[in-house]
Short mmCIF file of C-alpha atoms in Angstrom, two decimals:
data_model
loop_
_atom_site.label_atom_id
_atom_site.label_comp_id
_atom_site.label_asym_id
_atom_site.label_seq_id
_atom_site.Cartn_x
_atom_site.Cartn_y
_atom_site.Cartn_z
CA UNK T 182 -13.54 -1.00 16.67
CA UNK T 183 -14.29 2.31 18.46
CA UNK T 184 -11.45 4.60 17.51
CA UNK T 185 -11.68 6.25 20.72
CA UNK T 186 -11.11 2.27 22.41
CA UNK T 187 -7.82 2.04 24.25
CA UNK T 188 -6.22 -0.31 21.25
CA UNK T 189 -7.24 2.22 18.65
CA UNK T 190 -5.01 5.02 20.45
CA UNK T 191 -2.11 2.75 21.04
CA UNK T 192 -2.42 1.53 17.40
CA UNK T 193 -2.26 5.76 16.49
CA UNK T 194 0.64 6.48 19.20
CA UNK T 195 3.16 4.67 17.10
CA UNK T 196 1.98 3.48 14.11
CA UNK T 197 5.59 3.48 12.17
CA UNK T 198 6.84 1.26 15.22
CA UNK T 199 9.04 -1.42 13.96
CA UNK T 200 9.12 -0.20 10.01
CA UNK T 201 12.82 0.18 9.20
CA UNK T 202 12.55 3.73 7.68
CA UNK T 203 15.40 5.61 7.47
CA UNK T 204 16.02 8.77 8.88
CA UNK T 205 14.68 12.26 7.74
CA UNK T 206 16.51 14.86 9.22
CA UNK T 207 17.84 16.05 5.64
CA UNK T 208 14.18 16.74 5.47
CA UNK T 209 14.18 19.32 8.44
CA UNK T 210 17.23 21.35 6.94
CA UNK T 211 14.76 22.23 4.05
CA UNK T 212 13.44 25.57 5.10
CA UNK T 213 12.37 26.61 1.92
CA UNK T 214 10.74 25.88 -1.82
CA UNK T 215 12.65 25.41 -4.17
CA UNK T 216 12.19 24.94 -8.15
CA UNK T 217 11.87 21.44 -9.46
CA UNK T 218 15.23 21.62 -12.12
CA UNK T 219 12.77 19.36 -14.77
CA UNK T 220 9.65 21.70 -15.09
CA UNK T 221 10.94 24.54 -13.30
CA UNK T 222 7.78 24.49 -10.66
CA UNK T 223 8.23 25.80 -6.91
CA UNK T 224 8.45 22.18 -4.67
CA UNK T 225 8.86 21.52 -1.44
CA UNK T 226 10.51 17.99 -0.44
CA UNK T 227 10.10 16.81 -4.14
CA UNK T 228 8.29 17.18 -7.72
CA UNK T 229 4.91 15.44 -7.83
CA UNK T 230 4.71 16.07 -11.58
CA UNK T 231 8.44 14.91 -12.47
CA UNK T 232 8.48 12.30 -9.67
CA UNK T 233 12.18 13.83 -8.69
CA UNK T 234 13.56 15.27 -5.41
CA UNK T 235 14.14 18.60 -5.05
CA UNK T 236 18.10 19.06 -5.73
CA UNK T 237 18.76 19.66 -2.46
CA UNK T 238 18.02 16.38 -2.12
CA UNK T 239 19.94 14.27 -4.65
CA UNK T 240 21.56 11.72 -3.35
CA UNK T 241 20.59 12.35 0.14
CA UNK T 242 16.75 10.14 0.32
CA UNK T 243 16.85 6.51 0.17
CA UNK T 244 15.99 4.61 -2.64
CA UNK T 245 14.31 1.33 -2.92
CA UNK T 246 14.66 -1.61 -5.47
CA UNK T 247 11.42 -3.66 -5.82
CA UNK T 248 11.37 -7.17 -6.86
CA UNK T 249 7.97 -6.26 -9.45
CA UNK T 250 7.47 -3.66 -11.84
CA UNK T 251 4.38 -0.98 -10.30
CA UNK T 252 2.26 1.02 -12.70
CA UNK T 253 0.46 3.29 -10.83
CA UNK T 254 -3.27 4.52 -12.80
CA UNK T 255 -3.92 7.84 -12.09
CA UNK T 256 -7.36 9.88 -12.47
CA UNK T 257 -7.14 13.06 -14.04
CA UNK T 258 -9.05 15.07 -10.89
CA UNK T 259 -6.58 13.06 -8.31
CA UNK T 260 -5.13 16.10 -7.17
CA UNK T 261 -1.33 15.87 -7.92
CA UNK T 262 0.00 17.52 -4.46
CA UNK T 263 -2.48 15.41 -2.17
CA UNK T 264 -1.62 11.82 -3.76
CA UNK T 265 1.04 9.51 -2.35
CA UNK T 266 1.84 8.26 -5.54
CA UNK T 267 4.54 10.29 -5.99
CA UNK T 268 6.31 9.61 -2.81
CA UNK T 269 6.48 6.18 -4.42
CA UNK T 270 7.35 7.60 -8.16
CA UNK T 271 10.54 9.35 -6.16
CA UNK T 272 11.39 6.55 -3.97
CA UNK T 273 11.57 3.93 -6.03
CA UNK T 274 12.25 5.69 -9.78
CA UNK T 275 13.57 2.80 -11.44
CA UNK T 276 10.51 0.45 -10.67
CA UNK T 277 7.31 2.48 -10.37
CA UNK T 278 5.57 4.68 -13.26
CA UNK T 279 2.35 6.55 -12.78
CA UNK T 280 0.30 7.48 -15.92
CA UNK T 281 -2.92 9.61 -15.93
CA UNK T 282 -6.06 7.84 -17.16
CA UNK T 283 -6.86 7.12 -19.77
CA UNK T 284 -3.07 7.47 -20.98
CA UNK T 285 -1.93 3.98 -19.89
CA UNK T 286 -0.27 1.21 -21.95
CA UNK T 287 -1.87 -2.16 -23.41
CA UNK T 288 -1.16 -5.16 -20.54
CA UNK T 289 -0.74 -9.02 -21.70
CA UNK T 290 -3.12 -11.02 -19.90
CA UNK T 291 -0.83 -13.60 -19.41
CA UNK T 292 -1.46 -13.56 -15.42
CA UNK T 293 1.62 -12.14 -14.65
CA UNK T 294 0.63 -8.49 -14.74
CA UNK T 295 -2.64 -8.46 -12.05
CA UNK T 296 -4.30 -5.47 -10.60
CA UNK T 297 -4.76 -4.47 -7.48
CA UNK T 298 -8.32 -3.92 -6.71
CA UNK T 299 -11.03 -5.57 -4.85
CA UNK T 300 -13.27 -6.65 -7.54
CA UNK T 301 -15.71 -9.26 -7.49
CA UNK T 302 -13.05 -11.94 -8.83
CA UNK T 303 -10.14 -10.59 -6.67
CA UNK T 304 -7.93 -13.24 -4.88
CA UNK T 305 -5.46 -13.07 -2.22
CA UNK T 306 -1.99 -13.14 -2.67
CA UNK T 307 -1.49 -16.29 -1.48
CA UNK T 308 -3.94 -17.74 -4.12
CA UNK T 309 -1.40 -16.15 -6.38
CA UNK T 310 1.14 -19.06 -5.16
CA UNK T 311 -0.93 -21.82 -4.78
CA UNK T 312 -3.16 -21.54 -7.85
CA UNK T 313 -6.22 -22.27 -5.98
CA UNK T 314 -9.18 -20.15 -4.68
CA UNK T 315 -10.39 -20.87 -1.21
CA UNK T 316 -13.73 -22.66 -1.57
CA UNK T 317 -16.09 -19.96 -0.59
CA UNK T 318 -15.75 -17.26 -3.30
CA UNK T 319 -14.37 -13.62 -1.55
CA UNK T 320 -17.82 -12.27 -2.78
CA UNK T 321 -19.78 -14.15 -1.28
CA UNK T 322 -18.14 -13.40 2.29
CA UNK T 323 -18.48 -9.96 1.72
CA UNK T 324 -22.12 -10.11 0.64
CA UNK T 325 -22.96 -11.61 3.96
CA UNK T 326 -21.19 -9.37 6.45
CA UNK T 327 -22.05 -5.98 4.69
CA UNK T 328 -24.45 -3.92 5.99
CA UNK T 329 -27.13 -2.09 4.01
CA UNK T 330 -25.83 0.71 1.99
CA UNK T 331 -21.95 -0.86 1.18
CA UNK T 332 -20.60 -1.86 -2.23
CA UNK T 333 -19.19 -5.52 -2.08
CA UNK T 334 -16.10 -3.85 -4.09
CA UNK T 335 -14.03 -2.99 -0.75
CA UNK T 336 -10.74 -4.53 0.92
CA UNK T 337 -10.58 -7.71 2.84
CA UNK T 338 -11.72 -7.59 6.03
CA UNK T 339 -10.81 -10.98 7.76
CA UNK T 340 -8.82 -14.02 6.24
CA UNK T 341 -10.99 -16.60 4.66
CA UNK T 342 -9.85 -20.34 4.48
CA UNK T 343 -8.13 -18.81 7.67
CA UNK T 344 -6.20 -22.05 7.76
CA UNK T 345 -3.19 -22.29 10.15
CA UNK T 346 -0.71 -24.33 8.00
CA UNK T 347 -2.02 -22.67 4.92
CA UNK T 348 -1.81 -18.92 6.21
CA UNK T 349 1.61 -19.72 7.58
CA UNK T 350 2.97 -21.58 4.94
CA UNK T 351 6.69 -20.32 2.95
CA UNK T 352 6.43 -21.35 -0.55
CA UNK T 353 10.19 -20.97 -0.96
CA UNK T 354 10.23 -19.83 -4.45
CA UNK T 355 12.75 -18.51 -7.30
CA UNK T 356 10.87 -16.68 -9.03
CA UNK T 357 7.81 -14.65 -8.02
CA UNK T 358 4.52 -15.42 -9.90
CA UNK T 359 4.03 -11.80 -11.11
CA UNK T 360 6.37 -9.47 -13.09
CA UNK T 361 3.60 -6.13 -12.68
CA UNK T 362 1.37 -4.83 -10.53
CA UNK T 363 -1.04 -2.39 -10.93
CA UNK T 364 -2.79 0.44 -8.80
CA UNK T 365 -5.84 2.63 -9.08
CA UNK T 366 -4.63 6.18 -7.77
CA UNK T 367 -7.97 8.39 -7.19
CA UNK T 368 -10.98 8.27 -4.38
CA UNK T 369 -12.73 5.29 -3.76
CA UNK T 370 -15.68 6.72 -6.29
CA UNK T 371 -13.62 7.74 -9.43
CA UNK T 372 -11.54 4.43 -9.24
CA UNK T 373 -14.35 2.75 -10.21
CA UNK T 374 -14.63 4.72 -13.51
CA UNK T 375 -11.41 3.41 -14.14
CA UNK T 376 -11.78 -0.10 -13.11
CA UNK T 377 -14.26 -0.20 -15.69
CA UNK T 378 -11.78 0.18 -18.40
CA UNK T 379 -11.29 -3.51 -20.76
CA UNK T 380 -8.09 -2.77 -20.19
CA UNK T 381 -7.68 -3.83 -16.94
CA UNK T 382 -11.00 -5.92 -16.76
CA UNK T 383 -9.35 -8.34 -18.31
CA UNK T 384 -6.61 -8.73 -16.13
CA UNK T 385 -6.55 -10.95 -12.47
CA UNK T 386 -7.35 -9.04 -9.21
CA UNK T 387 -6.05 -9.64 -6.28
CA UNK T 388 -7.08 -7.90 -2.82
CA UNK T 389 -5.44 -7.13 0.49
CA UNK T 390 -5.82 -8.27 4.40
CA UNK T 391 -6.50 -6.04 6.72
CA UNK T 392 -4.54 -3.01 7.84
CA UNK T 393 -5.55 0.33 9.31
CA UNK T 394 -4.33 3.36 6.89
CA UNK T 395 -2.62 6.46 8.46
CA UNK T 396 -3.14 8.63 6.16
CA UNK T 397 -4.07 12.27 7.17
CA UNK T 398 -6.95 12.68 4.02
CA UNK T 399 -10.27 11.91 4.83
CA UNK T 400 -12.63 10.24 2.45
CA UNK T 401 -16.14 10.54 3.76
CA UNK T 402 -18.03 7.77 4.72
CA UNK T 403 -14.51 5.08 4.31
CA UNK T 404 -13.75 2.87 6.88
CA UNK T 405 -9.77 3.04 8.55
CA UNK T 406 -8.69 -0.01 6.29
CA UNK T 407 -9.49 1.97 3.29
CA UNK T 408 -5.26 2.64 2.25
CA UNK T 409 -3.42 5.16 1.06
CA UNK T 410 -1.49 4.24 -2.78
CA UNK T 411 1.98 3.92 -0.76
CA UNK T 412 0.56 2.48 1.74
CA UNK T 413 -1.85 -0.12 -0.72
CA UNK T 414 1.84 -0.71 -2.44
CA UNK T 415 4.16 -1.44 0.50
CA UNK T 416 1.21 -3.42 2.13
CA UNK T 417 0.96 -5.44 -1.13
CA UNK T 418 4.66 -6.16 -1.66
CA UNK T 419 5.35 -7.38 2.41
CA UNK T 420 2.29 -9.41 1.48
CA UNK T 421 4.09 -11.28 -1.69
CA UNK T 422 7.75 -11.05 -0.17
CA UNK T 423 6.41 -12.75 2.77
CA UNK T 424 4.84 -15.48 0.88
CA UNK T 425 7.56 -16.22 -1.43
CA UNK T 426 10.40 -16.13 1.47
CA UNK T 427 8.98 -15.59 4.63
CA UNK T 428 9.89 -12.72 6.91
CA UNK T 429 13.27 -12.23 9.46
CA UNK T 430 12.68 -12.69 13.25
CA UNK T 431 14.69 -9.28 13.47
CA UNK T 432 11.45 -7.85 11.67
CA UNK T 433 8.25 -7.52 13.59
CA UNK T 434 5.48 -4.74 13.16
CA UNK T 435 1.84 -4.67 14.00
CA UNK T 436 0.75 -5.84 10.71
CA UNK T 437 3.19 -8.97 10.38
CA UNK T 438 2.84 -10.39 13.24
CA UNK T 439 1.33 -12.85 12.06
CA UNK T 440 3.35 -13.56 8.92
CA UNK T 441 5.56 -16.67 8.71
CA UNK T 442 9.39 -15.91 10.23
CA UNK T 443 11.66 -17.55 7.81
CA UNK T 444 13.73 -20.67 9.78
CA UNK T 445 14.89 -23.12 7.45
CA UNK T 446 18.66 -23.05 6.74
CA UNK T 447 17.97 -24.96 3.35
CA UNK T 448 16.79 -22.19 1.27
CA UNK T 449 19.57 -20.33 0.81
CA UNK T 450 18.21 -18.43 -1.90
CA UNK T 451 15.54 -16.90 0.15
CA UNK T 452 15.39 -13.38 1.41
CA UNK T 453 13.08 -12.94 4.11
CA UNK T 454 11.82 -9.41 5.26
CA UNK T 455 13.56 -7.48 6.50
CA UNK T 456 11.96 -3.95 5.84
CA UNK T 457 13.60 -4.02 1.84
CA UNK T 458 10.50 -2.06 1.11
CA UNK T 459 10.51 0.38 4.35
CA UNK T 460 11.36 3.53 2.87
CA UNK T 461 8.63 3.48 0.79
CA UNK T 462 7.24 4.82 3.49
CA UNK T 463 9.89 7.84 3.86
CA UNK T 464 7.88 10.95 3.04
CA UNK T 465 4.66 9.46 4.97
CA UNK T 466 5.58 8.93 7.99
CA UNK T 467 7.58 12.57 7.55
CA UNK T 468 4.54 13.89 6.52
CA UNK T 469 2.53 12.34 9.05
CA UNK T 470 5.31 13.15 11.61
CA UNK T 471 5.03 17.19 10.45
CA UNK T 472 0.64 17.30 10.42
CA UNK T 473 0.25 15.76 14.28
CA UNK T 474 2.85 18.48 15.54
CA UNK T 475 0.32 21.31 13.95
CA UNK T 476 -2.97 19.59 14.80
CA UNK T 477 -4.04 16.99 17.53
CA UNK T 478 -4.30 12.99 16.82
CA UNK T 479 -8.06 13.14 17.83
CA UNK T 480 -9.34 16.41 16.15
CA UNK T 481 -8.79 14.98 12.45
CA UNK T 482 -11.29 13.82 10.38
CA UNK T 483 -9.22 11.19 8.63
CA UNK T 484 -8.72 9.39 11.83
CA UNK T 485 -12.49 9.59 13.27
CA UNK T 486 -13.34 7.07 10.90
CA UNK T 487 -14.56 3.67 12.16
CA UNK T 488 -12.28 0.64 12.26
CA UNK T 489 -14.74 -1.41 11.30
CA UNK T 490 -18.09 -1.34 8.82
#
């Protein structure tokens, strides 16, 4: 897609439409650093070493509950104040931990702790439901639609197996098929240092579909899908909610539209989505919010980058 095309502007005008993000204006009344009451370091909205809000903000950010444990892998030379991974760290602190590689603990390959990363063996989420792998392997797809000079390691491009009942089918369950998830929080090139690791080779992959990242840093020579870590994590967890119980008809954004809309008055149990996971998004779209009042939409690197390879 040409990001100059009349859908790539409309996609950039409101990107956050829909997302049920709660409000920020505590976030304005901050005029000021202030010191992070853990380490004693001068912060702005929130520590991203101690992964806690400033204390003029206790109490006074949402916080979200997720239905899996996140571990979020962390390369040294990620530079701390740049990463999103601490906007998740802070909104979510009883769910998500971040450690910096190699400093990570020893996972159970008992499939119920995957990683997120598009290896060569990574399924979809759905496959994580249905136990089966669509017939022609992910790698192979990506092989034959990249153009000279791409790694096949990169996100989903397209739904495979892009059948309708399939794609749109609720599987209704009680209990999710994964306890952990993991993430890989560096640039596209150093995560592949730590992908490396037995550690996590041994553990199932699974990938994403499609969705066009907002963040503000640019990473030369990535396409628009390539995601943020909040971003990868709220994309990844709509994904498995949405699988498992479907989404609400109150709850419609550009990137689940096409998700299932929960119907059936017989599974009580279920939950569908309803943004639970939102305000994971809190300090981004802030953030994002704050950088396109000091600098136009169109002049930033970050968002010059093609839609598609």
């Amino acid at each position: 897609m040409n990001p100059k095309s009349l859908e790539a502007r409309n996609r950039n005008d409101t990107p956050f439409e829909g997302l049920k993000i709660s409000n920020s204006d505590v976030l304005n009344d901050l005029n000021n650093r202030s010191l992070c009451s853990r380490c004693g370091k001068s912060r702005m909205y929130f520590c991203y070493t101690c992964f806690v809000p400033v204390a003029q903000l206790e109490g006074r950010i949402p916080l979200c509950t997720l239905p899996i444990k996140v571990d979020i892998i962390k390369h040294r030379r990620e530079i701390d104040g740049k990463s999103t991974a601490a906007h998740a760290a802070v909104l979510a602190p009883g769910d998500v931990n971040v450690y910096t590689y190699p400093d990570m603990p020893e996972y159970a390959n008992d499939g119920r702790t995957v990683l997120l990363y598009p290896g060569t063996e990574a399924c979809t989420v759905r496959e994580l439901f249905t136990g089966k792998r669509d017939s022609q392997k992910y790698t192979e797809n990506r092989l034959a639609e990249l153009p000279s000079g791409y790694n096949v390691g990169t996100l989903m491009t397209k739904v495979y197996n892009n059948d309708s009942h399939t794609s749109r089918e609720i599987y209704h369950v009680k209990k999710l098929p994964i306890d952990r998830i993991l993430l890989i929080d560096s640039t596209w090139n150093q995560s592949k240092g730590i992908f490396c690791d037995e550690r996590l080779q041994k553990l199932p992959k699974i990938v994403l579909q499609k969705r066009i990242s907002q963040f503000w840093r640019h990473q030369k020579g990535s396409p628009r899908w390539y995601l943020s870590t909040v971003e990868a994590l709220h994309q990844v967890l709509l994904e498995i909610h949405v699988c498992a119980w479907g989404r609400s008809e109150n709850y419609n954004t550009e990137f689940s539209i096409d998700f299932p809309i929960h119907t059936e008055d017989k599974h009580t149990f279920c939950e569908p989505y309803n943004g639970q996971y939102d305000d994971l998004l809190y300090f981004f779209k802030y953030m994002y919010e704050k950088l396109h009042t000091l600098y136009k939409h169109e002049n930033m690197l970050a968002y010059k980058r093609p839609m598609e390879i």
